[in-house]
Coordinates of C-alpha atoms and ligand atoms in Angstrom, one line a residue:
X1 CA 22.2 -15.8 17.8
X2 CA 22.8 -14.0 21.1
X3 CA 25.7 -15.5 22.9
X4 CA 24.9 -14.8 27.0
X5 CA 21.6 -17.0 28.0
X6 CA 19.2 -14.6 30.3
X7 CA 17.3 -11.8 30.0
X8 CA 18.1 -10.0 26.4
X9 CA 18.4 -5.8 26.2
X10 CA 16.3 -5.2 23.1
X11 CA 15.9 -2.1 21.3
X12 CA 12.7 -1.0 19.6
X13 CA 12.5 1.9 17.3
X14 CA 9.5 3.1 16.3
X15 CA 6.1 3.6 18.6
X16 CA 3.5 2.9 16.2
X17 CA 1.3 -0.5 16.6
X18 CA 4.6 -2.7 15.3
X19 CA 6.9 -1.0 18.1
X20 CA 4.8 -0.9 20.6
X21 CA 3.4 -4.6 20.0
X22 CA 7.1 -5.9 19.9
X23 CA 8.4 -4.5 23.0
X24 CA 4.8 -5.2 24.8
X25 CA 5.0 -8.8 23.7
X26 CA 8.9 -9.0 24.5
X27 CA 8.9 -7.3 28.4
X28 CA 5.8 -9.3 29.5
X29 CA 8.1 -12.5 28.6
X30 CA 11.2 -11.1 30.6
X31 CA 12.8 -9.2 28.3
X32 CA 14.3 -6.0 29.2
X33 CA 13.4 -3.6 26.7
X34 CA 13.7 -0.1 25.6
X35 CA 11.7 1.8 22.7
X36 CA 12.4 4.9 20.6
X37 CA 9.8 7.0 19.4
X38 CA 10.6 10.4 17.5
X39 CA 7.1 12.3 18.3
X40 CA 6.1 13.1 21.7
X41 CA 3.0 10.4 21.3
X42 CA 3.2 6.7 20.7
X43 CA 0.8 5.5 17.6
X44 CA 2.4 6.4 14.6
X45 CA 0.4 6.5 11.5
X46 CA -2.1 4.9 13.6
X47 CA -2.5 7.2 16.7
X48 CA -4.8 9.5 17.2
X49 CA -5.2 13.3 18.4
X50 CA -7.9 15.9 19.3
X51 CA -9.2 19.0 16.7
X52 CA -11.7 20.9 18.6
X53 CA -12.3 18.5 21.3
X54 CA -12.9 16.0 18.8
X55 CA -10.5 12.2 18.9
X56 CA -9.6 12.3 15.0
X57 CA -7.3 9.6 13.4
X58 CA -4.6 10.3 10.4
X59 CA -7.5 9.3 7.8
X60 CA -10.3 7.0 7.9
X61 CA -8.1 3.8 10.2
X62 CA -10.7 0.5 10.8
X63 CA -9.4 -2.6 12.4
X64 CA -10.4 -5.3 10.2
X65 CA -11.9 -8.4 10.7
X66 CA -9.0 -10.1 8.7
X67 CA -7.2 -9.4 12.4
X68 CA -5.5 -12.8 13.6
X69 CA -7.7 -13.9 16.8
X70 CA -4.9 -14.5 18.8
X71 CA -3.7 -10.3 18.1
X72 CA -7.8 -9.9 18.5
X73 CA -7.8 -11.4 21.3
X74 CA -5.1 -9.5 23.2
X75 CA -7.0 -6.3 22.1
X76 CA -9.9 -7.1 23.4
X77 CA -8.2 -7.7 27.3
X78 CA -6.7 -4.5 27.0
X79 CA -9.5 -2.1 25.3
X80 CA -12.5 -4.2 27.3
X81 CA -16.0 -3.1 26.3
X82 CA -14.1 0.1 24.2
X83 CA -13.2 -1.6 21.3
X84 CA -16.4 -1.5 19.3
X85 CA -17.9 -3.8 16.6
X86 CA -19.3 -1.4 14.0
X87 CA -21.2 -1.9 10.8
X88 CA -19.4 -0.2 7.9
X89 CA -21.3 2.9 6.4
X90 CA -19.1 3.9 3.8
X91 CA -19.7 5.6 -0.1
X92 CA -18.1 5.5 -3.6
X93 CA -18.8 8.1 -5.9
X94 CA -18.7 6.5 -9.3
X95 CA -20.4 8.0 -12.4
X96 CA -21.8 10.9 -10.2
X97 CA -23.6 8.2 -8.3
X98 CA -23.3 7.3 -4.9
X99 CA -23.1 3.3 -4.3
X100 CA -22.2 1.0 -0.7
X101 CA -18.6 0.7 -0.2
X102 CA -17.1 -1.7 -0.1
X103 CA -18.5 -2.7 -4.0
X104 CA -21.6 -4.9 -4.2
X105 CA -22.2 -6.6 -7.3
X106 CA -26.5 -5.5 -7.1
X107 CA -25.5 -2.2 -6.2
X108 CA -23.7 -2.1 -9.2
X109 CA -26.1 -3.4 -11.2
X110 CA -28.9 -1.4 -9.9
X111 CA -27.2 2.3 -9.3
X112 CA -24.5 2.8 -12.0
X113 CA -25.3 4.0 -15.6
X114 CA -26.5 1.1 -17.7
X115 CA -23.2 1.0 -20.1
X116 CA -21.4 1.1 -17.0
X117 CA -23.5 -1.8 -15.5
X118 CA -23.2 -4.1 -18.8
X119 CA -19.6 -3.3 -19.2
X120 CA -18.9 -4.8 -15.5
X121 CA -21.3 -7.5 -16.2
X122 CA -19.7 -8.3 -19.4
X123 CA -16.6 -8.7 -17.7
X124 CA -17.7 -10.7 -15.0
X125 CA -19.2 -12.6 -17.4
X126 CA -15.4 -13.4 -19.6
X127 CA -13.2 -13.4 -16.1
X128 CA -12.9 -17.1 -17.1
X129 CA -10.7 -16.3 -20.1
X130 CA -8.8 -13.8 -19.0
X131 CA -5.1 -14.4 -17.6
X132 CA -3.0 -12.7 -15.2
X133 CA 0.3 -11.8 -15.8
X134 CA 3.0 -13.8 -14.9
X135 CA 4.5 -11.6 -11.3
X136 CA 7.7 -9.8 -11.7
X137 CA 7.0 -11.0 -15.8
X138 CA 7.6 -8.1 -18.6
X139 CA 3.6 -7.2 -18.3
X140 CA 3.4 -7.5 -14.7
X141 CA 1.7 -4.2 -14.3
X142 CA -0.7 -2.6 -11.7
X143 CA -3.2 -2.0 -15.0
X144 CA -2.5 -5.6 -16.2
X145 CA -3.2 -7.5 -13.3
X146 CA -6.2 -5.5 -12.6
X147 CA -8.2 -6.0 -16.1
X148 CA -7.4 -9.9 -16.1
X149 CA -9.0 -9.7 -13.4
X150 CA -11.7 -7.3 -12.9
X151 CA -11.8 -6.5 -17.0
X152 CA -11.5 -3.0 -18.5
X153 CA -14.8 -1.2 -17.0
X154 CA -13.8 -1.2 -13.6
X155 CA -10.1 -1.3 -13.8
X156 CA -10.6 1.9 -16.2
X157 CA -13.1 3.4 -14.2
X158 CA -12.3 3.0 -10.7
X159 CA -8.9 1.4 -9.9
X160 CA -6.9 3.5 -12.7
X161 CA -8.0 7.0 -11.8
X162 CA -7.7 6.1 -8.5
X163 CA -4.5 4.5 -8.4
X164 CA -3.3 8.0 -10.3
X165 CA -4.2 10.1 -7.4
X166 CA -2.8 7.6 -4.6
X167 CA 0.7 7.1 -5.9
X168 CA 1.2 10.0 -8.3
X169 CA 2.1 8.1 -11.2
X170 CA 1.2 6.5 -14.5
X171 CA -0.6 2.9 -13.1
X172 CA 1.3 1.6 -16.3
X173 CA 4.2 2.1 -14.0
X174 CA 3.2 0.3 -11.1
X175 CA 4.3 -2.9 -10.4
X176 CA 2.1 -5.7 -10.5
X177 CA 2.5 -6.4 -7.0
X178 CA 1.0 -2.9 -5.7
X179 CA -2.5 -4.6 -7.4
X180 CA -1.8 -7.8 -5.4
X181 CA -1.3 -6.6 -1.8
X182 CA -3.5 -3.6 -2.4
X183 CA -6.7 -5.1 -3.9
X184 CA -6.1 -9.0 -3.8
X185 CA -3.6 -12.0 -4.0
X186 CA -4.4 -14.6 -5.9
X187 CA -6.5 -15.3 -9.5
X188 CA -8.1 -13.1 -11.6
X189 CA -11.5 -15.2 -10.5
X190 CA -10.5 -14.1 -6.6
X191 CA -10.1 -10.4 -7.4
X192 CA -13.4 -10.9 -8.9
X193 CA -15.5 -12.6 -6.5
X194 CA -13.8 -10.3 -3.9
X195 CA -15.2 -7.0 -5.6
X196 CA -18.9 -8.8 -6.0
X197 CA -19.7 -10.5 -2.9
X198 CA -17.4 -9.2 -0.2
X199 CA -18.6 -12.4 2.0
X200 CA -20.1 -12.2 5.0
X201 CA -18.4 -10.9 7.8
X202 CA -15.4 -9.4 5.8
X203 CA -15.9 -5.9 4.6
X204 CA -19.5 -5.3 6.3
X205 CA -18.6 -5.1 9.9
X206 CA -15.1 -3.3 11.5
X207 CA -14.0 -2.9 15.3
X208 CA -13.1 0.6 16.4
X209 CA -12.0 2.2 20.0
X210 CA -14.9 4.5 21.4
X211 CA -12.0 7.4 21.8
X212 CA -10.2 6.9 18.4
X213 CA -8.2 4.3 17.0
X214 CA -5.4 5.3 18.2
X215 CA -6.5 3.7 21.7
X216 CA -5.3 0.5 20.1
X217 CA -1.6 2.1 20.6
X218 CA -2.0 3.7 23.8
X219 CA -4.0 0.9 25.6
X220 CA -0.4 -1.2 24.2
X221 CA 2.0 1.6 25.6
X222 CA 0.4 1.4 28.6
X223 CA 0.6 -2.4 29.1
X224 CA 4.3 -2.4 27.8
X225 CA 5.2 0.2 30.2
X226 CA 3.5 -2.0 32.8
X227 CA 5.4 -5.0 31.9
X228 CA 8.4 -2.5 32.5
X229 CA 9.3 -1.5 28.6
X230 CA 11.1 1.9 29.2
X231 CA 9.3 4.1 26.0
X232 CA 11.0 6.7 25.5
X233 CA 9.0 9.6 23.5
X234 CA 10.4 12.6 21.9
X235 CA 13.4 10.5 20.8
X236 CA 14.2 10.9 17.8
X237 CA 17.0 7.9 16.6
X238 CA 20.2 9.6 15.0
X239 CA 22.5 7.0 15.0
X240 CA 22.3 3.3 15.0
X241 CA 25.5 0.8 15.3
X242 CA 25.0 -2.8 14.4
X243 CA 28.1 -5.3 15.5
X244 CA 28.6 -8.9 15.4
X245 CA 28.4 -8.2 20.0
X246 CA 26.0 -5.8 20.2
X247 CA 23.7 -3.0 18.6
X248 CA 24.0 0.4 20.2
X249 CA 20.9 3.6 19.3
X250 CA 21.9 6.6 19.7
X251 CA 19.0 9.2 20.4
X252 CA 18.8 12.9 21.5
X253 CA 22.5 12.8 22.0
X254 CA 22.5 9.9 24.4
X255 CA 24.0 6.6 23.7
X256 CA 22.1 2.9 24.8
X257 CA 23.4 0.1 24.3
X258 CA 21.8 -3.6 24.0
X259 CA 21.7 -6.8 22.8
X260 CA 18.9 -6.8 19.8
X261 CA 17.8 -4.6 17.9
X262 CA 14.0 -4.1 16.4
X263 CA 13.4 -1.4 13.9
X264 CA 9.9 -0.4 12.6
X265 CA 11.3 3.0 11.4
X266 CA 11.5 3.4 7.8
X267 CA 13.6 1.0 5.7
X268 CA 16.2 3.4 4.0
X269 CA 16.3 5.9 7.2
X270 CA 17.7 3.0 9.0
X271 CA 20.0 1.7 6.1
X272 CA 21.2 6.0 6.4
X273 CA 21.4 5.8 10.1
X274 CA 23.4 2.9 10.1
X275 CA 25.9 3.6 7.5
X276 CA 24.9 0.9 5.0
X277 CA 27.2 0.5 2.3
X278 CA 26.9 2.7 -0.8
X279 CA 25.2 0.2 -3.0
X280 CA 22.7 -0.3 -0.4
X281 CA 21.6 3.4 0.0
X282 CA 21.6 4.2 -3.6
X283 CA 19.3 0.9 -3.6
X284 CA 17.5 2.6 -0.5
X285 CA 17.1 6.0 -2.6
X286 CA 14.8 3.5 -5.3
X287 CA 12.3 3.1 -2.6
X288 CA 9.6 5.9 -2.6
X289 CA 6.6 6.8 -0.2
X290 CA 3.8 8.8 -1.1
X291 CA 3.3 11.5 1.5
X292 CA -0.5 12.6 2.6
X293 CA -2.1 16.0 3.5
X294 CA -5.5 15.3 6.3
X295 CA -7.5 18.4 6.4
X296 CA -9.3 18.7 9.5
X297 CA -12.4 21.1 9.0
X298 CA -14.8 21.7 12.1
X299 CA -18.2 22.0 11.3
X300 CA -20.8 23.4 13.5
X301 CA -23.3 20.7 13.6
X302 CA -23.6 17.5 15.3
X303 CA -23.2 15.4 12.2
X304 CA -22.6 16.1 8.8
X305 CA -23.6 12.7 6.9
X306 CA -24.7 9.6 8.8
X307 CA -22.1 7.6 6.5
X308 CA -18.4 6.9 8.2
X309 CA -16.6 7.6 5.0
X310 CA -17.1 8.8 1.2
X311 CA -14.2 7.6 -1.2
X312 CA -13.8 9.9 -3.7
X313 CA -11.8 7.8 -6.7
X314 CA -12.6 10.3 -9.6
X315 CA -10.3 13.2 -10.9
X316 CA -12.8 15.3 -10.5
X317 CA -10.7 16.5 -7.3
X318 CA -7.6 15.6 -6.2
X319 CA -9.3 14.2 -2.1
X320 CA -9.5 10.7 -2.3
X321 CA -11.7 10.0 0.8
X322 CA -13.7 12.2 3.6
X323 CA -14.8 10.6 6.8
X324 CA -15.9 11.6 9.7
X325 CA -14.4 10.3 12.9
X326 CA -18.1 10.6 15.4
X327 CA -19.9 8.4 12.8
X328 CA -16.8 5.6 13.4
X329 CA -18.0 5.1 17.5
X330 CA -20.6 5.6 19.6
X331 CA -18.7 7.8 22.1
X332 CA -18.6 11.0 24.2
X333 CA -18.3 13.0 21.0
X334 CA -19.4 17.1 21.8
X335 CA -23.6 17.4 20.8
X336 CA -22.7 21.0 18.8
X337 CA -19.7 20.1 16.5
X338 CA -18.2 17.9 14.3
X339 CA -14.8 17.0 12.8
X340 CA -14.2 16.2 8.9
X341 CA -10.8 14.5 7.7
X342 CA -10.4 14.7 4.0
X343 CA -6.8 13.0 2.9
X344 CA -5.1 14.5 0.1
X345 CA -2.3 12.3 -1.6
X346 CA 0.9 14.7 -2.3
X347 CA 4.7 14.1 -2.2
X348 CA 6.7 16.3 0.0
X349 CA 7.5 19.8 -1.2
X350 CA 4.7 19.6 -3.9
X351 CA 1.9 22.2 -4.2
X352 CA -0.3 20.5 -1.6
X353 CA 2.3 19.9 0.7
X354 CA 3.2 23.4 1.0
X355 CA -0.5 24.7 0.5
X356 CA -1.6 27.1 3.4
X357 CA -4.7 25.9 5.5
X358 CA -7.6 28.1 4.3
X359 CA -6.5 26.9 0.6
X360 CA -7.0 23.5 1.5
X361 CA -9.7 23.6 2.7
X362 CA -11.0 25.3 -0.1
X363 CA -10.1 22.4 -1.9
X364 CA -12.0 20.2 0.2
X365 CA -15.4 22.4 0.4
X366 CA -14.8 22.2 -3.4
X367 CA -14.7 18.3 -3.4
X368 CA -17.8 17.9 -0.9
X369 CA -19.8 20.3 -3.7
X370 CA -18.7 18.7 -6.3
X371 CA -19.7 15.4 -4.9
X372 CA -22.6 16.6 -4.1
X373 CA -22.5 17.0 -0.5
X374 CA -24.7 19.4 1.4
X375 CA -22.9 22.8 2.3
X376 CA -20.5 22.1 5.5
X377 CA -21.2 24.6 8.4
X378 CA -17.0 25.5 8.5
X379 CA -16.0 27.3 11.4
X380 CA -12.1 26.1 12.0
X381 CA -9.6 23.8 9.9
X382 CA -6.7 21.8 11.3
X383 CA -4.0 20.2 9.0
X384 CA -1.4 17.5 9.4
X385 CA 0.7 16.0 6.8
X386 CA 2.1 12.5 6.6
X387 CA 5.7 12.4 4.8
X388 CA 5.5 8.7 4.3
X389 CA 1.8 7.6 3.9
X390 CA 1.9 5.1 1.5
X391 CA 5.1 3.0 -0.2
X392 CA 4.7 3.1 -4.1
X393 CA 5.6 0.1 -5.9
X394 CA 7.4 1.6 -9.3
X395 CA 8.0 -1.2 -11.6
X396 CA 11.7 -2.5 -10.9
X397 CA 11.4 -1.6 -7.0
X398 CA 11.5 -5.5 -6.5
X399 CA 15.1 -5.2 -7.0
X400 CA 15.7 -2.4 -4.9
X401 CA 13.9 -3.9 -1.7
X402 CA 15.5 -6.9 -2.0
X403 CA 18.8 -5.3 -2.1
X404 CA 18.5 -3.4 0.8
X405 CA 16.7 -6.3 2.9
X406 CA 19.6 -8.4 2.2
X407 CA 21.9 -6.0 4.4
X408 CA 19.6 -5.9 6.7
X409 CA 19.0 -10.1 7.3
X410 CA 22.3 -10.5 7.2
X411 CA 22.6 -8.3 10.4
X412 CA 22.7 -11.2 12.5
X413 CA 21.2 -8.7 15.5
X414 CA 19.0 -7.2 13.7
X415 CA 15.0 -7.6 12.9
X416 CA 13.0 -5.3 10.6
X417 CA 9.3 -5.6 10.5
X418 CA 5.9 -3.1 10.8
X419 CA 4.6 -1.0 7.6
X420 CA 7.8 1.1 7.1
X421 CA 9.9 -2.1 8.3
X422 CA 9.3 -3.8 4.8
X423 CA 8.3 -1.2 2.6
X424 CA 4.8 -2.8 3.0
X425 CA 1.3 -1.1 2.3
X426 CA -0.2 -3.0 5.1
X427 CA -3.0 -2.5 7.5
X428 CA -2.4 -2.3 11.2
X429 CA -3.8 -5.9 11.8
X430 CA -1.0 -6.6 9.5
X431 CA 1.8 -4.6 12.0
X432 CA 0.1 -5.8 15.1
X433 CA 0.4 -9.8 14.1
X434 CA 4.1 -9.1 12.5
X435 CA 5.2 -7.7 15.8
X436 CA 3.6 -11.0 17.5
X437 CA 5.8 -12.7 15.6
X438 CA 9.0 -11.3 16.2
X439 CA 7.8 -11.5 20.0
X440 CA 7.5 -15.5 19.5
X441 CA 10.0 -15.7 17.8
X442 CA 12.4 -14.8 20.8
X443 CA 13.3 -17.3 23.2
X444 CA 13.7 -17.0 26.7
X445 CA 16.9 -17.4 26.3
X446 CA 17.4 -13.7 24.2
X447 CA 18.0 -15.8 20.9
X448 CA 15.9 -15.2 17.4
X449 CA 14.4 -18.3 16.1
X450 CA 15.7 -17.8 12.1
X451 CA 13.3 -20.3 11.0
X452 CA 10.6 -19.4 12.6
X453 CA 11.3 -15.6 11.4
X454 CA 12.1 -16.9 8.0
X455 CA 8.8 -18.6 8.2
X456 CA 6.9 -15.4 9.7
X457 CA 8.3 -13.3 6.3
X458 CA 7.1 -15.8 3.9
X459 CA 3.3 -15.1 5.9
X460 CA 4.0 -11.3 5.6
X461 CA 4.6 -11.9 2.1
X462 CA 0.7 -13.0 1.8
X463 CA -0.8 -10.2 3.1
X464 CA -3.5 -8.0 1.3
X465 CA -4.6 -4.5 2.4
X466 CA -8.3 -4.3 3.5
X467 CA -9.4 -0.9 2.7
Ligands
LIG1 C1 -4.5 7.5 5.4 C2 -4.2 6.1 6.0 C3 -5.3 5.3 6.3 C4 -5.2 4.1 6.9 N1 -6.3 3.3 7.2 C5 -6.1 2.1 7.9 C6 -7.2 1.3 8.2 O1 -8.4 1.7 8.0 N2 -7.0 0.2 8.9 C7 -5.7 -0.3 9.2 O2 -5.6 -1.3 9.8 N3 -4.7 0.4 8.8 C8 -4.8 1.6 8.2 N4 -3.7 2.3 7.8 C9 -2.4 1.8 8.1 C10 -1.9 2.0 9.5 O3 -1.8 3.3 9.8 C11 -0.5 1.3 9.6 O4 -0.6 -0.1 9.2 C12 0.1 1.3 10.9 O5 0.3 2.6 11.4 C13 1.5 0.6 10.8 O6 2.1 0.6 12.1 P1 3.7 0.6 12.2 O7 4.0 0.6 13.6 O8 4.2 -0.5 11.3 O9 4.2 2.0 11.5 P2 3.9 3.5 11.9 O10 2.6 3.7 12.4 O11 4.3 4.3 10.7 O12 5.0 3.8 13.1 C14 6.4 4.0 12.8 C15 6.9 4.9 13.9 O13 8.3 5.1 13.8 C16 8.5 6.5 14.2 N5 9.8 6.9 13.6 C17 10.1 7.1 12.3 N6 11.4 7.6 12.2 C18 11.9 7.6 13.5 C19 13.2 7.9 14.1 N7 14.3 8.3 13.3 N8 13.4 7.8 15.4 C20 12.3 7.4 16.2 N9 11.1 7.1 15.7 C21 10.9 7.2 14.4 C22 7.4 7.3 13.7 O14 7.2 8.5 14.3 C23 6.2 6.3 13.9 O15 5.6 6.5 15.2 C24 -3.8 3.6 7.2 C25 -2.7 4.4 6.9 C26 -2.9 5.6 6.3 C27 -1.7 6.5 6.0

């Protein structure tokens, strides 16, 4: 608890949506707050930047209609008439066909091959007697959790391979958890009925800024700045003392001190930068994120496809989505050009990671022929590349996490929250309604309400990634 009563200095690191939520959220209640962020925009894995005059996003980035209404609601003040509400228009290749994404059960029936068809429908058909693994049990699996529930012909056929090329590893060595937040919580029976009737609202419809998702950040910049939240860009945290009177962040050489401190910077680069104790780095070093290559190419032609994304889940090539950014808005988008972003799961240093642009793309002009897409116009390629995409839950990382969230609870002055926060595969409605909670959480007074935070994790703990 902070001792003074008054206005409270807190420290934000990180300007993605969690950072820049939190500090938003904190100033426009009094608090007198400062924010790092390393790059020279705010937004994180959520901003947004131009190829070729065109707004393009770090992959295909929706805001879901899972969003909590009250974080919906604050949106919609500060984006107006520019947040849009879109229908999906996405595409799975499976068996060389093309069906609706995200899955419909007549779709399916009606498009895949017939042993594909009767295998799903077979499954469907036993979910009933199937059982689930019992979580953090000796068969709580990513491949385990997924066949009680969906049965073998999808699991094997679509979540498997696809899991592979995500996280890089045997799904026999994911934890079950990774299948929980990442396709569903709950029974084998919800998995199921979530893959065959998405429901109505839920899956069909998105909302999506008219210049790029990454308005969603800057529109919250703005109003934290406003509220007078000094962001400071370009900064990249070095040093970061925690002490039982205050937390000090040391950034570009220069030292600032305060009385809270927020983190939404990755979980074991704050455990480094603090000096955590031994045990707790080498428990750090367990947790692993799978980096991401987005290969921009510029086609000459208004619009490639009509469809907003094509998931790619086969080996067949090692993209696992293409979308194009025009088809997500109805915005000022140039009449002669468009802008592709294929996403390429690697881990840094690998192959991909260090592949030059024109072989890239050559990878991704492979993929679009292979899947059957007409012959892209190219006539540039930008890249980017994402050293900490997505966390991947390795069987055993349980103990890990926990190990090095202990240290940080028990920091009496310190909170740790957003995607990289908690080591949490979770969508930006998911940041956006963690950082609201830390925000409530802090009383006018500067103290941290430890139940109600204690109750906020335990509502993280339920949350499942819309894709
Ligand atoms: C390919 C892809 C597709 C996605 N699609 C969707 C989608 O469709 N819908 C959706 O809702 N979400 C989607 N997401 C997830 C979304 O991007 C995240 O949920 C969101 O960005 C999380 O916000 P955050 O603030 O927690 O973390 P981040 O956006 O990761 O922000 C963390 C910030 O910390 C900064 N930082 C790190 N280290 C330091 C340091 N030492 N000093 C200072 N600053 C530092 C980083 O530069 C970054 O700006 C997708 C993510 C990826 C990778």
């Amino acid at each position: 608890m902070h001792p003074a009563p008054g206005v409270t200095d807190l420290l934000v690191l990180g300007g993605g949506p969690a950072g820049l939520g939190a500090a938003w959220r904190a100033a426009r209640a009094g608090h007198r707050v400062t924010l790092f962020e390393r790059a020279p925009v705010v937004g994180g894995a959520a901003g947004s930047f131009e190829v070729a005059g065109v707004r393009v996003d770090h992959g295909s980035h929706r805001l879901h209609p899972a969003t909590d209404p009250r974080v919906l609601a604050d949106l919609r003040a500060l984006l107006g008439d520019d947040l849009q509400t879109r229908a999906r228009r996405g595409r799975i290749r499976l068996a060389g066909r093309w069906l609706a994404f995200p899955l419909r059960a007549g779709d399916l029936v009606r498009r895949l091959p017939p042993d594909f068809a009767l295998g799903a429908a077979r499954d469907a058909a036993l979910a009933p007697l199937r059982r689930a693994p019992v979580p953090g049990g000796p068969d709580d699996t990513f491949a385990a959790v997924l066949r009680a529930g969906l049965g073998p012909t999808l699991t094997d056929r679509f979540y498997l391979p696809y899991a592979r090329k995500l996280w890089g590893v045997d799904p026999a060595d994911l934890a079950g958890e990774q299948a929980r937040r990442r396709v569903t919580a709950g029974s084998p029976a919800a998995l199921l009925r979530r893959v065959l009737r998405p429901g109505t609202g839920q899956g069909q419809v998105f909302s999506y800024p008219r210049t790029g998702f990454g308005a969603i950040a800057e529109r919250l910049a703005d109003a934290a700045a406003a509220a007078g939240a000094d962001l400071r860009r370009g900064a990249t945290v070095e040093a970061v003392a925690l002490g039982p009177e205050g937390v000090a962040v040391t950034a570009g050489g220069r030292r600032t001190a305060g009385d809270l401190l927020w983190s939404t910077i990755p979980l074991p680069v704050l455990a480094r930068l603090a000096g955590a104790p031994p045990a707790v780095l080498a428990a750090a070093g367990g947790l692993r994120t799978r980096a991401m290559v987005l290969v921009y190419p510029v086609l000459a032609t208004r619009r490639y496809t009509p469809f907003d994304a094509h998931y790619l889940p086969e080996p067949f090539t090692p993209v696992t989505r293409i979308s194009e950014p025009r088809n997500y808005r109805d915005g000022d988008d140039p009449p002669d050009r468009t802008v592709l972003c294929a996403e390429l799961p690697c881990d840094v240093g690998d192959a991909t990671w260090r592949a030059t642009d024109a072989d890239l793309l050559a990878v991704v002009v492979d993929a679009l022929g292979a899947a059957g897409l007409p012959d892209p116009p190219v006539r540039d390629v930008a890249v980017r590349r994402l050293p900490s995409a997505y966390p991947v839950y390795r069987r055993g990382y349980e103990a890990a996490f926990a190990t090095v969230d202990a240290w940080a609870s028990a920091e009496p002055r310190l909170l740790t929250f957003g995607r990289q926060g908690l080591f949490a595969h979770d969508n930006t409605h998911h940041a956006l309604a963690m950082a609201w909670d830390a925000a409530d959480a802090l009383s006018p007074a500067g103290t941290v309400d430890v139940a109600a935070w204690t109750a906020a994790r335990a509502r993280f703990a339920t949350h499942v990634v819309e894709d």
